[in-house]
Coordinates of C-alpha atoms in Angstrom, one line a residue:
M1 CA -8.0 44.5 0.9
A2 CA -5.0 44.2 -1.3
T3 CA -5.4 43.0 -4.9
S4 CA -3.0 41.2 -7.1
Q5 CA -2.6 40.5 -10.8
P6 CA -5.6 39.0 -12.4
P7 CA -5.3 35.2 -12.7
A8 CA -5.7 33.2 -15.9
N9 CA -9.0 31.8 -14.8
P10 CA -11.6 34.7 -15.0
L11 CA -13.8 32.9 -12.4
L12 CA -11.1 33.1 -9.7
S13 CA -11.4 36.1 -7.5
T14 CA -8.3 38.5 -7.1
V15 CA -9.3 39.4 -3.5
R16 CA -7.4 37.6 -0.9
A17 CA -9.2 35.6 1.8
S18 CA -9.5 37.2 5.2
D19 CA -8.8 35.6 8.5
S20 CA -12.4 34.9 9.0
A21 CA -12.7 32.7 5.9
L22 CA -14.5 29.4 6.0
Q23 CA -12.6 26.4 7.5
V24 CA -13.4 23.1 5.9
Q25 CA -12.9 19.7 7.6
L26 CA -12.9 16.9 5.0
H27 CA -13.7 13.3 6.2
P28 CA -12.2 10.2 4.5
L29 CA -15.6 8.8 3.5
V30 CA -16.2 11.6 1.2
I31 CA -12.9 10.9 -0.6
L32 CA -13.7 7.3 -0.8
T33 CA -17.2 7.9 -2.3
I34 CA -15.7 10.1 -4.9
S35 CA -13.0 7.6 -5.8
D36 CA -15.6 4.8 -6.0
Y37 CA -17.9 6.9 -8.2
I38 CA -15.1 7.8 -10.6
T39 CA -14.0 4.1 -10.9
R40 CA -17.5 2.7 -11.5
H41 CA -18.1 5.6 -14.1
T42 CA -14.9 4.8 -15.9
L43 CA -15.2 1.1 -16.0
R44 CA -18.8 1.0 -17.1
Q45 CA -18.1 3.7 -19.7
Q46 CA -20.9 5.7 -18.6
Q47 CA -21.8 9.0 -20.3
G48 CA -22.5 12.3 -18.6
P49 CA -20.6 14.4 -16.1
I50 CA -19.5 13.1 -12.7
V51 CA -21.5 15.3 -10.2
G52 CA -22.4 14.5 -6.5
A53 CA -23.6 16.3 -3.4
I54 CA -21.8 16.5 0.1
I55 CA -23.6 16.7 3.3
G56 CA -22.3 17.7 6.6
Q57 CA -22.5 20.3 9.3
Q58 CA -21.9 24.1 9.3
N59 CA -21.3 25.9 12.5
G60 CA -20.5 29.5 11.8
H61 CA -17.3 29.5 9.7
E62 CA -16.6 25.9 10.2
I63 CA -17.8 23.3 7.7
T64 CA -17.5 19.5 8.0
M65 CA -17.9 17.2 4.9
E66 CA -18.9 13.8 6.2
H67 CA -20.9 12.0 3.5
A68 CA -21.4 12.2 -0.3
F69 CA -23.7 10.8 -2.9
E70 CA -23.9 11.0 -6.7
C71 CA -26.5 13.0 -8.3
K72 CA -28.7 12.8 -11.5
T73 CA -28.1 15.6 -13.8
Q74 CA -30.0 17.0 -16.9
E75 CA -28.9 19.2 -19.8
L76 CA -30.9 22.4 -20.3
D77 CA -28.8 23.8 -23.4
T78 CA -26.9 21.5 -25.6
V79 CA -25.1 24.4 -27.3
N80 CA -23.6 26.0 -24.3
D81 CA -23.3 22.7 -22.2
C82 CA -25.6 24.0 -19.5
I83 CA -26.0 21.1 -17.1
V84 CA -27.9 21.3 -13.9
L85 CA -29.3 18.9 -11.3
D86 CA -32.6 17.2 -11.7
D87 CA -34.4 19.2 -9.1
V88 CA -37.2 16.7 -8.4
W89 CA -34.8 13.7 -8.0
F90 CA -32.4 15.8 -6.0
K91 CA -35.1 17.0 -3.5
E92 CA -36.3 13.5 -2.8
R93 CA -32.7 12.0 -2.5
L94 CA -31.6 14.9 -0.1
E95 CA -34.7 14.5 2.0
Q96 CA -33.8 10.7 2.4
F97 CA -30.4 11.5 3.5
R98 CA -31.8 14.1 6.0
D99 CA -34.0 11.4 7.5
V100 CA -31.2 8.9 7.9
H101 CA -28.6 11.3 9.3
K102 CA -30.7 13.1 12.2
A103 CA -28.3 12.6 15.1
P104 CA -26.3 14.7 14.4
A105 CA -28.4 16.5 11.8
L106 CA -26.6 16.7 8.4
D107 CA -27.5 18.9 5.6
L108 CA -26.2 19.9 2.3
V109 CA -22.9 21.8 2.5
G110 CA -21.6 21.5 -1.0
W111 CA -21.0 19.4 -4.1
F112 CA -18.2 17.8 -6.0
T113 CA -17.1 17.3 -9.7
L114 CA -14.2 16.9 -11.8
G115 CA -12.1 19.8 -13.1
P116 CA -8.5 21.0 -13.9
E117 CA -6.0 22.3 -11.5
E118 CA -6.5 25.8 -12.7
G119 CA -10.0 26.0 -10.9
P120 CA -13.6 26.0 -11.7
Q121 CA -14.8 26.4 -15.2
A122 CA -17.9 27.9 -16.9
V123 CA -19.7 24.5 -16.9
H124 CA -19.6 24.6 -13.1
V125 CA -21.5 27.9 -12.7
P126 CA -25.2 26.7 -13.3
I127 CA -25.0 24.0 -10.7
M128 CA -23.4 26.3 -8.2
Q129 CA -26.0 28.9 -8.8
Q130 CA -28.9 26.3 -8.5
L131 CA -27.5 25.0 -5.1
Q132 CA -27.0 28.5 -3.7
T133 CA -30.5 29.7 -4.9
N134 CA -32.5 26.7 -3.8
Y135 CA -30.8 24.9 -1.0
N136 CA -27.7 26.6 0.7
D137 CA -26.4 30.0 -0.2
A138 CA -23.0 29.1 1.4
A139 CA -22.5 25.8 -0.6
V140 CA -18.8 25.1 -1.5
L141 CA -17.3 23.2 -4.5
L142 CA -15.0 20.3 -4.1
L143 CA -13.0 20.0 -7.4
F144 CA -11.2 16.8 -7.9
H145 CA -8.1 16.7 -10.2
P146 CA -7.8 13.5 -12.1
G147 CA -5.1 15.1 -14.3
A148 CA -2.9 15.5 -11.3
I149 CA -2.9 11.8 -10.9
V150 CA -2.3 10.9 -14.4
N151 CA 0.6 13.4 -14.8
G152 CA 2.1 12.4 -11.5
A153 CA 2.3 16.1 -10.2
L154 CA 1.4 15.1 -6.6
S155 CA 4.1 15.3 -4.0
G156 CA 4.3 15.3 -0.3
G157 CA 1.1 13.2 0.2
K158 CA -1.1 16.1 -1.2
L159 CA -4.6 15.2 -2.3
P160 CA -5.6 15.8 -5.8
L161 CA -8.5 18.1 -5.0
S162 CA -9.3 21.7 -4.1
I163 CA -12.2 23.3 -2.2
Y164 CA -13.8 26.7 -3.4
E165 CA -16.3 29.0 -2.0
A166 CA -18.5 31.1 -4.3
F167 CA -19.6 34.6 -3.8
T168 CA -20.7 37.6 -5.8
E169 CA -18.2 40.1 -6.8
P170 CA -19.1 43.1 -8.9
S171 CA -16.5 44.6 -11.1
S172 CA -14.7 47.8 -10.6
E173 CA -17.2 49.6 -13.0
N174 CA -20.0 48.4 -10.7
R175 CA -21.5 46.0 -13.3
M176 CA -21.9 42.2 -13.7
D177 CA -20.1 40.1 -16.1
E178 CA -21.3 37.0 -18.1
F179 CA -21.5 35.0 -14.9
N180 CA -23.5 37.5 -12.9
G181 CA -20.5 38.4 -10.9
L182 CA -20.0 34.8 -9.5
K183 CA -16.4 34.3 -8.4
F184 CA -14.6 31.4 -6.6
R185 CA -12.0 31.6 -4.0
E186 CA -9.9 28.6 -2.8
L187 CA -10.3 27.5 0.9
A188 CA -7.9 25.8 3.2
H189 CA -8.9 22.4 4.3
S190 CA -7.8 19.7 6.7
V191 CA -8.7 15.9 6.8
D192 CA -10.5 14.8 10.0
T193 CA -11.6 11.1 10.7
S194 CA -13.3 9.2 13.4
Q195 CA -12.8 5.5 14.6
A196 CA -15.5 4.3 12.4
E197 CA -14.1 5.9 9.4
M198 CA -10.6 4.5 10.2
I199 CA -12.2 1.0 10.2
A200 CA -13.6 1.6 6.7
V201 CA -10.3 3.0 5.5
D202 CA -8.4 0.1 6.9
F203 CA -10.9 -2.3 5.2
V204 CA -10.5 -0.6 1.8
A205 CA -6.6 -0.6 2.3
K206 CA -6.6 -4.4 2.8
G207 CA -9.0 -4.9 0.0
G208 CA -6.7 -2.8 -2.3
G209 CA -3.8 -5.4 -1.8
N210 CA -6.1 -8.0 -3.4
A211 CA -7.5 -5.9 -6.3
T212 CA -6.7 -6.8 -9.8
A213 CA -6.9 -4.6 -13.0
V214 CA -10.1 -5.1 -15.1
T215 CA -9.4 -4.7 -18.8
A216 CA -12.3 -3.9 -21.2
P217 CA -12.9 -6.5 -23.9
S218 CA -11.1 -5.7 -27.2
S219 CA -12.9 -5.3 -30.5
T220 CA -11.5 -8.7 -31.8
D221 CA -12.8 -10.5 -28.7
K222 CA -16.3 -8.9 -29.3
Q223 CA -16.2 -10.1 -33.0
A224 CA -15.1 -13.5 -32.1
A225 CA -17.9 -13.8 -29.6
E226 CA -20.5 -12.6 -32.0
S227 CA -19.2 -15.0 -34.8
G228 CA -19.3 -17.9 -32.4
N229 CA -22.8 -17.0 -31.1
G230 CA -24.1 -16.6 -34.7
I231 CA -26.3 -19.1 -36.3
G232 CA -25.9 -19.8 -40.1
K233 CA -27.6 -22.2 -42.6
G234 CA -24.4 -23.6 -43.9
K235 CA -22.0 -25.8 -42.1
A236 CA -19.2 -23.5 -40.9
K237 CA -16.1 -24.4 -39.1
A238 CA -16.2 -22.7 -35.7
T239 CA -12.9 -22.1 -34.0
A240 CA -13.5 -21.9 -30.2
T241 CA -10.9 -20.1 -28.2
P242 CA -10.0 -22.2 -25.2
P243 CA -10.6 -20.6 -21.9
P244 CA -7.6 -19.2 -20.1
A245 CA -5.9 -21.5 -17.8
A246 CA -6.6 -21.0 -14.1
T247 CA -3.7 -19.5 -12.2
E248 CA -2.9 -19.8 -8.7
T249 CA -4.3 -16.4 -7.7
D250 CA -7.8 -17.6 -8.8
A251 CA -7.9 -20.3 -6.2
L252 CA -7.0 -18.2 -3.2
S253 CA -9.0 -18.9 -0.1
A254 CA -10.1 -16.2 2.3
E255 CA -7.1 -17.0 4.8
D256 CA -4.7 -16.7 1.8
E257 CA -6.1 -13.3 0.8
E258 CA -6.0 -12.0 4.5
A259 CA -2.3 -13.2 4.7
I260 CA -1.4 -11.4 1.4
A261 CA -3.1 -8.3 2.6
S262 CA -1.3 -8.4 5.9
L263 CA 1.9 -8.9 4.3
T264 CA 1.4 -6.2 1.8
A265 CA 0.5 -3.7 4.6
K266 CA 3.7 -4.7 6.6
A267 CA 5.8 -4.2 3.3
N268 CA 4.3 -0.8 2.7
A269 CA 5.1 0.1 6.3
I270 CA 8.6 -1.1 6.1
K271 CA 9.0 1.0 2.8
M272 CA 7.7 4.0 4.4
L273 CA 9.9 3.7 7.5
H274 CA 12.9 3.4 5.1
Q275 CA 11.8 6.6 3.3
R276 CA 11.4 8.4 6.5
I277 CA 14.9 7.4 7.7
N278 CA 16.4 8.4 4.4
L279 CA 14.7 11.8 4.8
I280 CA 16.1 12.3 8.3
R281 CA 19.5 11.3 7.1
A282 CA 19.4 13.7 4.1
Y283 CA 18.1 16.5 6.5
L284 CA 21.0 16.0 9.0
S285 CA 23.6 15.7 6.2
A286 CA 22.3 19.1 4.8
Q287 CA 23.0 20.8 8.2
P288 CA 26.0 23.3 8.5
P289 CA 29.2 22.2 10.2
S290 CA 29.3 22.2 14.0
Y291 CA 32.1 23.2 16.3
L292 CA 31.4 20.1 18.4
N293 CA 32.8 17.7 15.9
D294 CA 34.7 19.9 13.5
A295 CA 38.4 20.6 14.4
L296 CA 38.7 23.6 12.2
L297 CA 35.7 25.4 13.8
A298 CA 36.7 24.4 17.4
S299 CA 40.3 25.7 17.2
P300 CA 40.7 29.4 18.1
T301 CA 43.5 30.0 15.6
P302 CA 42.5 28.1 12.4
P303 CA 45.3 26.8 10.2
Q304 CA 46.8 29.1 7.5
G305 CA 46.4 28.4 3.9
P306 CA 43.5 27.0 1.8
Q307 CA 41.8 24.0 3.4
Q308 CA 39.8 21.5 1.5
P309 CA 36.6 20.9 3.5
P310 CA 35.2 17.3 3.6
Q311 CA 32.0 16.6 1.7
N312 CA 29.8 16.3 4.9
R313 CA 30.3 19.9 5.9
T314 CA 29.9 21.9 2.7
V315 CA 28.6 25.3 3.7
A316 CA 27.3 26.2 0.3
T317 CA 24.6 23.6 0.4
A318 CA 23.8 23.7 4.1
T319 CA 20.4 24.6 5.3
T320 CA 19.3 26.8 8.2
P321 CA 19.1 24.7 11.3
N322 CA 15.5 24.3 12.7
H323 CA 16.0 23.6 16.4
Q324 CA 12.5 22.4 16.9
I325 CA 13.0 19.6 14.2
L326 CA 16.5 18.8 15.6
R327 CA 15.1 18.3 19.1
Q328 CA 12.4 16.0 17.8
I329 CA 15.1 14.1 15.9
L330 CA 17.1 13.8 19.2
A331 CA 14.1 12.7 21.1
L332 CA 13.3 10.1 18.5
T333 CA 16.8 8.7 18.6
S334 CA 16.9 8.7 22.5
R335 CA 13.9 6.4 22.5
I336 CA 15.6 3.8 20.3
P337 CA 17.6 2.1 23.2
L338 CA 14.2 1.6 24.9
L339 CA 13.2 -0.8 22.3
T340 CA 16.2 -3.1 22.6
P341 CA 16.6 -5.1 25.9
S342 CA 19.3 -4.2 28.4
D343 CA 20.2 -7.7 29.2
T344 CA 20.5 -9.5 25.8
A345 CA 21.4 -12.9 27.3
A346 CA 18.3 -13.0 29.6
F347 CA 16.1 -11.7 26.6
A348 CA 17.5 -14.7 24.5
R349 CA 16.8 -17.2 27.2
E350 CA 13.3 -16.0 27.7
I351 CA 12.6 -16.1 23.9
T352 CA 14.0 -19.7 23.9
H353 CA 11.8 -20.8 26.7
Q354 CA 8.7 -19.3 25.0
S355 CA 9.6 -21.0 21.8
A356 CA 10.1 -24.3 23.6
D357 CA 6.7 -24.0 25.3
V358 CA 4.9 -23.2 22.1
N359 CA 6.6 -26.1 20.3
L360 CA 5.7 -28.4 23.2
V361 CA 2.0 -27.4 23.2
A362 CA 2.1 -28.0 19.4
L363 CA 3.6 -31.4 19.9
L364 CA 0.9 -32.3 22.5
A365 CA -1.8 -31.2 20.2
N366 CA -0.5 -33.5 17.4
L367 CA -0.2 -36.5 19.8
T368 CA -3.8 -35.9 21.1
K369 CA -5.1 -35.7 17.4
S370 CA -3.1 -38.9 16.6
V371 CA -4.7 -40.8 19.5
V372 CA -8.1 -39.5 18.5
D373 CA -7.5 -40.8 15.0
A374 CA -6.3 -44.1 16.2
R375 CA -9.3 -44.7 18.3
A376 CA -11.6 -43.8 15.4
M377 CA -9.7 -46.2 13.2
G378 CA -10.1 -48.9 15.9
R379 CA -13.9 -48.4 16.2
K380 CA -14.2 -48.6 12.4
F381 CA -12.2 -51.8 12.2
A382 CA -14.2 -53.5 15.0
A383 CA -17.4 -52.4 13.3
F384 CA -16.2 -53.9 10.0
E385 CA -15.0 -57.2 11.6
R386 CA -18.4 -57.6 13.4
A387 CA -20.2 -57.0 10.2
R388 CA -18.0 -59.5 8.4
T389 CA -18.6 -62.2 11.1
D390 CA -22.3 -61.8 11.2
K391 CA -22.5 -62.2 7.5
G392 CA -20.6 -65.6 7.4
K393 CA -22.9 -67.2 10.0
P394 CA -26.0 -69.3 8.9
L395 CA -29.5 -68.3 9.9
G396 CA -30.8 -69.7 13.2
G397 CA -33.9 -71.1 11.8
Q398 CA -32.2 -73.1 9.0
D399 CA -29.7 -74.6 11.4
L400 CA -32.5 -75.7 13.7
G401 CA -34.3 -77.4 10.8
L402 CA -31.3 -79.2 9.5
S403 CA -30.5 -80.7 13.0
K404 CA -33.9 -82.2 13.3
G405 CA -33.8 -83.8 9.8
V406 CA -36.7 -81.6 8.5
G407 CA -35.9 -80.4 4.9
V408 CA -37.3 -77.4 3.2
G409 CA -39.2 -79.6 0.8
S410 CA -41.0 -81.4 3.5
G411 CA -41.9 -78.2 5.1
F412 CA -43.7 -77.1 1.9
G413 CA -45.1 -80.6 1.3
S414 CA -47.1 -80.5 4.6
F415 CA -49.3 -77.8 3.2

């Protein structure tokens, strides 16, 4: 095995990975769990490290990371920042996840935490040694890099994470170092997903369009709240801050939120399509000149004297043609006419007929609703008129008594 110069991080191995190294398949649910854990930990201003376990399957040199959960830690040495997992709590929680995920059977395959882009640090060694000794000797480490997101160092859709395997590598003098010869080596990983995970990712993406930033209360707000809630003996003038006025976004219904999420997704799709088209145009513009459309290259005897080449065929900035990519671009452009109808007039007539049918159905629905409302109004008016007529009529017993000349007083006088 060939060795290179020692890296700046002493925990990284200088031995190159062989062809039979571990192959990791990362599922989106693990990334969502880590992101949710970091968000809650930050907004709640919780203390302690962000550490979690990852469960999945391991078949030979293939590892799948399918689910993750946060872990409880304990500090063994406050001076050296020696932090390990709570062994009793972790055994119980891991057994619960094993009972839930039995088909297919999932087990511990690694753990995750935060770290710099340079790689694992000394604080990560105790937990790695604990997992390799008590649970899985082939556990891997998923290191999430929050600094890459803050600095904006990500490009090309790369995820801000790295996956490392740990192994024992003695030094050239055949003696261990301060980490007992533990070294880390970065592994290549790929993202794999299933239909159920795609549903979860789509739900999170729709909810992200309606998310709003949550700001922590400032010190002045806290002091104002404490002064307002305080009880004093004297009569003090309390100045109450009026509540903020409700905005239109506070009263959005579920239909409005769904419409906003749909429009946001469409806007993002259009923006991505525009970026891809600009990328294809930039790639084609950087291609070297072709004899098919360049008269200077097509002529067997080029003209004498210096020629000023146009801007679209500068040879100095031209890239090497990749025929596979060019064939894919040609296949993509050849499918564009299939999206447009051959007979534009017939297509326009069909669209007009369908639009007229839809408008006619909507008009009939409105007429039907108007007839139903008119019938309901007629029934209410008839009931009101009947009640008013019955209220104006005298009672039958009193009318009979008056017609016979029997008064009310004579009736009582007979008793």
